[in-house]
CSV table of C-alpha atoms in Angstrom, one decimal:
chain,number,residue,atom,x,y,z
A,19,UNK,CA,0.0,0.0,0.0
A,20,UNK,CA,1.5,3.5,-1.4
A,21,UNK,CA,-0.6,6.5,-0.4
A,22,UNK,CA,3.1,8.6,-1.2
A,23,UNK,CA,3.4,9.5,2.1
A,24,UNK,CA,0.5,11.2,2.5
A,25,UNK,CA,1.1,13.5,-0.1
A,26,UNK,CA,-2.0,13.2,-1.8
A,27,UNK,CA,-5.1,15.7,-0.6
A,28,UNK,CA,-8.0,14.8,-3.0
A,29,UNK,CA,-7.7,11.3,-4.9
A,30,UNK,CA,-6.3,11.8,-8.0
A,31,UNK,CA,-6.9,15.1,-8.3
A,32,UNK,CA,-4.8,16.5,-5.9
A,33,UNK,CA,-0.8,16.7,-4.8
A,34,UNK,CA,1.0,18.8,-2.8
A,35,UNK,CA,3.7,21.9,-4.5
A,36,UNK,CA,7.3,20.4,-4.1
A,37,UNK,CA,9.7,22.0,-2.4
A,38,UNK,CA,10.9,23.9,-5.3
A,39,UNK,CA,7.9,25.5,-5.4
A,40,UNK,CA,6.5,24.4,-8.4
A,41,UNK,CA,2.8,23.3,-8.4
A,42,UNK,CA,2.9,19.0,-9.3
A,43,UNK,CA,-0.7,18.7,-11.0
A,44,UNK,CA,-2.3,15.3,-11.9
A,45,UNK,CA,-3.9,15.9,-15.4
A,46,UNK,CA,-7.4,13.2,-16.1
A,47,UNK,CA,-8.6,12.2,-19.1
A,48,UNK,CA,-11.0,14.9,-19.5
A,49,UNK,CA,-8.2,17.5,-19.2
A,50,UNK,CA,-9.3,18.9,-16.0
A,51,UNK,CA,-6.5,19.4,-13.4
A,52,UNK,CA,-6.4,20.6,-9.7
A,53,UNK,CA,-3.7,21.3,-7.4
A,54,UNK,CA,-3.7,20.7,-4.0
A,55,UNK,CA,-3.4,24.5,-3.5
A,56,UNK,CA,-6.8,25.2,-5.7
A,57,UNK,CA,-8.5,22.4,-3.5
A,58,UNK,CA,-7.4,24.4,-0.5
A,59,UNK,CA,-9.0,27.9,-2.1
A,60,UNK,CA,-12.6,25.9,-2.3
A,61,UNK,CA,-12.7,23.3,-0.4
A,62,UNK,CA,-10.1,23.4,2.9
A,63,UNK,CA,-12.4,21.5,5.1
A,64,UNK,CA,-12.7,18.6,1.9
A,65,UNK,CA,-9.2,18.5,1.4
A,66,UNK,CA,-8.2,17.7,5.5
A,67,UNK,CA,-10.8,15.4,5.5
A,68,UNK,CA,-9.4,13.3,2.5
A,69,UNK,CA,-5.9,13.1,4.0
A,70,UNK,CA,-7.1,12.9,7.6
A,71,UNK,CA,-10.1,11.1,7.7
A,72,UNK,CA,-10.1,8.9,4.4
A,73,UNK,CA,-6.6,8.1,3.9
A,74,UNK,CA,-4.9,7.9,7.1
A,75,UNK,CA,-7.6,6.5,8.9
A,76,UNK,CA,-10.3,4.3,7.1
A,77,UNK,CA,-7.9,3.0,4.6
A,78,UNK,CA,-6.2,1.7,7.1
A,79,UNK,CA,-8.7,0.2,9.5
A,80,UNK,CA,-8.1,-3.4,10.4
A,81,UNK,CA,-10.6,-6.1,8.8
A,82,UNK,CA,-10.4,-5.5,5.4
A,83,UNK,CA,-7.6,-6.1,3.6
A,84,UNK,CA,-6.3,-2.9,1.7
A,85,UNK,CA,-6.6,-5.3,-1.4
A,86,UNK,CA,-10.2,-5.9,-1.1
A,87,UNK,CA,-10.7,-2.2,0.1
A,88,UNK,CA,-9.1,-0.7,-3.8
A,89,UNK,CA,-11.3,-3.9,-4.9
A,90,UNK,CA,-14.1,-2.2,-3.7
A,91,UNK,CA,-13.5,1.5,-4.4
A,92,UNK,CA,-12.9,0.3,-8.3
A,93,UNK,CA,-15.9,-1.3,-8.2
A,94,UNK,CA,-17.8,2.0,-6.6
A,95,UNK,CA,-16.3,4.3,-8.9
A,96,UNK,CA,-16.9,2.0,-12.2
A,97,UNK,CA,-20.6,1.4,-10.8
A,98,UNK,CA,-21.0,4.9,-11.5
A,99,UNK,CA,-19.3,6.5,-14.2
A,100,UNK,CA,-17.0,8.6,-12.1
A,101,UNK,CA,-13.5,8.1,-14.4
A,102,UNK,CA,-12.1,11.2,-12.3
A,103,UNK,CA,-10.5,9.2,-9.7
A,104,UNK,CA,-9.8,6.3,-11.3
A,105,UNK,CA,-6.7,6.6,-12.7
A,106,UNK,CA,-5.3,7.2,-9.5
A,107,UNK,CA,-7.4,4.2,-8.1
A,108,UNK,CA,-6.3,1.8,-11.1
A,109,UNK,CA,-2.6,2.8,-9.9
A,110,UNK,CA,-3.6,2.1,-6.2
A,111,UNK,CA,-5.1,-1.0,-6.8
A,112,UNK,CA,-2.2,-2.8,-9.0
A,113,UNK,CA,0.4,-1.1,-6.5
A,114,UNK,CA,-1.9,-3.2,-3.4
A,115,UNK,CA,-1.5,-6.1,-4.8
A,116,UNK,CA,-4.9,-6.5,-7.3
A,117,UNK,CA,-3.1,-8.4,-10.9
A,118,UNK,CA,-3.7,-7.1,-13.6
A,119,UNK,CA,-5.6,-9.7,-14.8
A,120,UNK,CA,-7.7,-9.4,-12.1
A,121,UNK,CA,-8.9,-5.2,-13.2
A,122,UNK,CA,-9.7,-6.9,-16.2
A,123,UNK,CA,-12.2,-8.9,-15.0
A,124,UNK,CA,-14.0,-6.6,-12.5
A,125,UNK,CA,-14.2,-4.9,-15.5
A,126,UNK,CA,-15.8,-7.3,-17.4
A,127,UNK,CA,-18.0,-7.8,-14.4
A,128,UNK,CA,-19.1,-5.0,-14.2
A,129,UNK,CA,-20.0,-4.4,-18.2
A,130,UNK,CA,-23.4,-6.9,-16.5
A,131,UNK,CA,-23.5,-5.1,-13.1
A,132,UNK,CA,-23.0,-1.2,-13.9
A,133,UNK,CA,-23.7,-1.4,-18.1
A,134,UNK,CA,-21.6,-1.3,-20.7
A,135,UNK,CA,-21.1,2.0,-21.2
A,136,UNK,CA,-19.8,2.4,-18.0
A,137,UNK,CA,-17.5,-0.5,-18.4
A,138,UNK,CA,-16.1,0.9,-21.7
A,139,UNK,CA,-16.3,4.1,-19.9
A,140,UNK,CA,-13.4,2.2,-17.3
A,141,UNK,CA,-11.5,0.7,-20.1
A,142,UNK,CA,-10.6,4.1,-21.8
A,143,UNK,CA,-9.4,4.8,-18.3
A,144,UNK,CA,-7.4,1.4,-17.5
A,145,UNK,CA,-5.5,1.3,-20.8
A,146,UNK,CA,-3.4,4.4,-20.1
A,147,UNK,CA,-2.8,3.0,-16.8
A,148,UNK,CA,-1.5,-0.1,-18.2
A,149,UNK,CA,0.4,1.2,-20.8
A,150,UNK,CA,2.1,3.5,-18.2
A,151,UNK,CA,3.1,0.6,-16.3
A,152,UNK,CA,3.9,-1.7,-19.5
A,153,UNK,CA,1.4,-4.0,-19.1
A,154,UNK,CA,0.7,-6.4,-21.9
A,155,UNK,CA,-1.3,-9.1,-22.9
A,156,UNK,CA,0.5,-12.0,-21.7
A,157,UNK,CA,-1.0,-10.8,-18.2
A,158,UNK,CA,-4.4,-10.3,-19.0
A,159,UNK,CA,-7.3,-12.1,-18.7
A,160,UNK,CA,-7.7,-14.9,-22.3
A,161,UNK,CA,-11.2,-14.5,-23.6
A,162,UNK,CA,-12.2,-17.8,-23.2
A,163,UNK,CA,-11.0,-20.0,-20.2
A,164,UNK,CA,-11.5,-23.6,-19.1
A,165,UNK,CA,-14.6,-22.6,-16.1
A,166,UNK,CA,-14.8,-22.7,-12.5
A,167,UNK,CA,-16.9,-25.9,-11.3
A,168,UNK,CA,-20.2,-25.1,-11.2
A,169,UNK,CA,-22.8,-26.5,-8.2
A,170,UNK,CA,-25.2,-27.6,-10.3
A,171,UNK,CA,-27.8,-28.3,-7.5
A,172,UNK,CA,-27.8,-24.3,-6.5
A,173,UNK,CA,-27.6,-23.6,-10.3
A,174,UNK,CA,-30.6,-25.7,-11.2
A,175,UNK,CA,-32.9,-23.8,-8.3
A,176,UNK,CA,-31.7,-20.6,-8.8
A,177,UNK,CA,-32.7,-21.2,-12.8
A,178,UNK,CA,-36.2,-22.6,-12.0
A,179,UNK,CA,-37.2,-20.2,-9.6
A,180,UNK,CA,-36.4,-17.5,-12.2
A,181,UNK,CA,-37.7,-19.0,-14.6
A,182,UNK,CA,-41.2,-19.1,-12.6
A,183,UNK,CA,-40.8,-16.1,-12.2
A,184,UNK,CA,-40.5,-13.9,-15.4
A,185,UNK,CA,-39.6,-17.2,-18.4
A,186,UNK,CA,-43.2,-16.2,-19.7
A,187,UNK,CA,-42.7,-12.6,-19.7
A,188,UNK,CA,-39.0,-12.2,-20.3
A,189,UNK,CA,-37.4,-15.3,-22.1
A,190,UNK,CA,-34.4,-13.3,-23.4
A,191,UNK,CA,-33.7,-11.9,-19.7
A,192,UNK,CA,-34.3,-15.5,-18.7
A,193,UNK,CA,-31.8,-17.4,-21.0
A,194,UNK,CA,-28.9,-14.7,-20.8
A,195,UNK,CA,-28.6,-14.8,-17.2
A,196,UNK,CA,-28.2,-18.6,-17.3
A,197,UNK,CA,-26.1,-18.8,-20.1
A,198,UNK,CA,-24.1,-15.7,-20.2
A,199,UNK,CA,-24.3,-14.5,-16.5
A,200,UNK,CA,-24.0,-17.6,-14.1
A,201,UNK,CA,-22.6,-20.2,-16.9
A,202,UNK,CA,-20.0,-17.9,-18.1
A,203,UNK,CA,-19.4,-14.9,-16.3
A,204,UNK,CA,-19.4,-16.1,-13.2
A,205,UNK,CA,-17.4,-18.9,-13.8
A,206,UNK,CA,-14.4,-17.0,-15.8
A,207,UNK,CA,-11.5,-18.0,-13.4
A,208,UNK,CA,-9.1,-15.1,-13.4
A,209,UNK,CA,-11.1,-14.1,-10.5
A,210,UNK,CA,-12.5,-15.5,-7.4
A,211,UNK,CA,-16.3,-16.2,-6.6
A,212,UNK,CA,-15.6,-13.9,-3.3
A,213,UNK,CA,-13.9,-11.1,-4.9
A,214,UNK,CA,-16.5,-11.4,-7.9
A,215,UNK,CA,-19.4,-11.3,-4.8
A,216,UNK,CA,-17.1,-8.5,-3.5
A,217,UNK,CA,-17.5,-6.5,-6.5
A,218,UNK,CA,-21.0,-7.3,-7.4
A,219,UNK,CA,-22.2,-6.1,-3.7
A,220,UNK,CA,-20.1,-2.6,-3.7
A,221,UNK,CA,-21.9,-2.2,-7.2
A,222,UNK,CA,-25.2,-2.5,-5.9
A,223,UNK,CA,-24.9,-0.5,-2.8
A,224,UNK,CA,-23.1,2.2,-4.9
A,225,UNK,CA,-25.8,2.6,-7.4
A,226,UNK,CA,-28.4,1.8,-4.5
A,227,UNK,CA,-30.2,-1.5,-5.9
A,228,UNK,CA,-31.0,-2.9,-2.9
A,229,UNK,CA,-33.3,-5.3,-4.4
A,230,UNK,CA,-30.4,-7.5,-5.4
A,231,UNK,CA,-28.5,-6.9,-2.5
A,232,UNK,CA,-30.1,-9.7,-0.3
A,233,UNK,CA,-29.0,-13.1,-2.4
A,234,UNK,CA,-25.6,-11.6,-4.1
A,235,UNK,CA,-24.8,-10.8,0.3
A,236,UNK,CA,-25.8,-14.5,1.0
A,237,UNK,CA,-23.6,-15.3,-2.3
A,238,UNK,CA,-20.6,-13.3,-1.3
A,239,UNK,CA,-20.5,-14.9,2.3
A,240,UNK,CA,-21.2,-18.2,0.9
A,241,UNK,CA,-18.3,-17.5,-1.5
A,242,UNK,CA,-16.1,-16.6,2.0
A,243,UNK,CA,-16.7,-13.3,2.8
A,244,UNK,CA,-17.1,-12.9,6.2
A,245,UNK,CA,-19.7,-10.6,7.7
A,246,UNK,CA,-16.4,-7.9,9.3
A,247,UNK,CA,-15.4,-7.8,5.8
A,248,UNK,CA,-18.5,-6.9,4.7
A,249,UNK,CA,-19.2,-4.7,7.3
A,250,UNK,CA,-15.9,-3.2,6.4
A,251,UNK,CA,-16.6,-3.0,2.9
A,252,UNK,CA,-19.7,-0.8,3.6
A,253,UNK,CA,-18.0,1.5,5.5
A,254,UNK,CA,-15.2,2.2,2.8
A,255,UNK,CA,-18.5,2.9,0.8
A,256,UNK,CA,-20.1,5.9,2.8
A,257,UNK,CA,-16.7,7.7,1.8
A,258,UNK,CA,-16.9,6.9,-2.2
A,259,UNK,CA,-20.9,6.4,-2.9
A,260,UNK,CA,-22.5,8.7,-0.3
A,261,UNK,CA,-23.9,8.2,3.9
A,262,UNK,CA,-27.8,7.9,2.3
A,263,UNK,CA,-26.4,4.8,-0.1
A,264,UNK,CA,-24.8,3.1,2.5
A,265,UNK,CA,-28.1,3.8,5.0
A,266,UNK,CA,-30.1,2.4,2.1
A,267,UNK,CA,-28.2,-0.9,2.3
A,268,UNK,CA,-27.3,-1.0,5.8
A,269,UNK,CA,-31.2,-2.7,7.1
A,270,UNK,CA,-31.0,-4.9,4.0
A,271,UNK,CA,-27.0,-6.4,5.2
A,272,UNK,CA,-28.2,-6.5,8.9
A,273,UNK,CA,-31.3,-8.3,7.5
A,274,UNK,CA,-29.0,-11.1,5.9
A,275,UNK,CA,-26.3,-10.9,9.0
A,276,UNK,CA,-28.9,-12.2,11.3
A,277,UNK,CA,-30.7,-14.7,9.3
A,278,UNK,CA,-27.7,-16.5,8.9
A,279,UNK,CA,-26.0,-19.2,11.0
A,280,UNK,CA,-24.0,-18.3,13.4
């Protein structure tokens, strides 16, 4: 875990003058810059809570790994669109230990999660990342991979109760989550059931679906999250998707917390 010694104010937006004076600025994709200096003109209060609050303190609270916590900021700030801070959260993930291979796939996940837009949205992000950092293809994800084993026993109910439920109405919907979703997306191996749950649950919270949150929770501690993790992961949320997302979803987790064995 590199945070640069604190140096950074707003994430990826923000670093502090050197000591030569001169103002370092972090330039996005959009062309908009801001130095640490301009942050402190508008927002002083924003700006010593980032490096006070966020960085030095929630980053580093114990229970989550600081792997799965860039795992789920990625996954917050793909869920919604907001390319802004993800280059320097594409840099902080591969430098805390998340492959390559591995930001593919959330990715990919979350082109069925968060749209595809907002997936290609990440990619145009990611490739300037990797090509910084001379990543190539021989550590990325192939296209097609032999599967994860499948339980077909959970499979086959969780396929028939959907399909009781909207086959009629919605075949399409119906077939494509079997085939594409659970029988090939789910299944791609370059990353793990648990930090595919992971992702899948930061992505719901941060775009507030909590409709889906109660059986992809069950899924991700069935997959070997454990319930500090996810409380964990939920509070890294309130700082990246906002305290009335993470209020939304906190009833729904304490819901699934207590329901299950213990």
């Amino acid at each position: 875990m590199k945070f640069q010694c604190a140096a950074i104010a707003l994430l990826s937006l923000v670093t502090i003058p050197s000591a030569q004076t001169e103002e370092t600025v972090i330039v996005n994709k959009s062309k908009s810059s801001l130095t640490y200096e301009n942050v402190l003109k508008v927002a002083p209060a924003l700006a010593d809570l980032t490096q006070n609050r966020l960085l030095d303190e929630v980053w580093k609270r114990p229970g989550l790994a600081v792997r799965d916590r860039s795992i789920v900021t990625l996954a917050a700030l793909i869920a919604r669109n907001q390319t802004v801070e993800m280059p320097y959260h594409f840099n902080l993930a591969l430098e805390n230990g998340v492959k390559p291979r591995e930001v593919s796939e959330i990715i990919t996940h979350l082109a069925f999660y968060a749209g595809w837009a907002n997936a290609m949205s990440a990619i145009a992000i990611a490739k300037d990342v990797f090509a910084a950092r001379h990543i190539g293809g021989d550590q990325l994800p192939a296209a097609s991979a032999p599967p994860l084993p499948i339980d077909e026993s959970a499979e086959a109910k969780r396929q028939a109760t959907v399909q009781a439920q909207f086959g009629a109405l919605f075949p399409g919907v119906v077939q494509y989550t079997t085939d594409v979703l659970f029988r090939d997306l789910w299944l791609r191996p370059e990353l793990s059931p648990r930090d595919r749950s992971l992702v899948t649950v930061s992505a719901l919270i941060a775009n507030g679906q909590n409709a889906q949150l109660t059986p992809h929770l069950n899924r991700a501690m069935d997959n070997g999250l454990t319930q500090t993790e996810a409380s964990e992961a939920i509070t890294q949320l309130a700082f990246y998707v906002g305290w009335p997302n993470v209020f939304s979803a906190m009833p729904v987790a304490k819901e699934v917390f207590e329901k299950r064995p213990h």
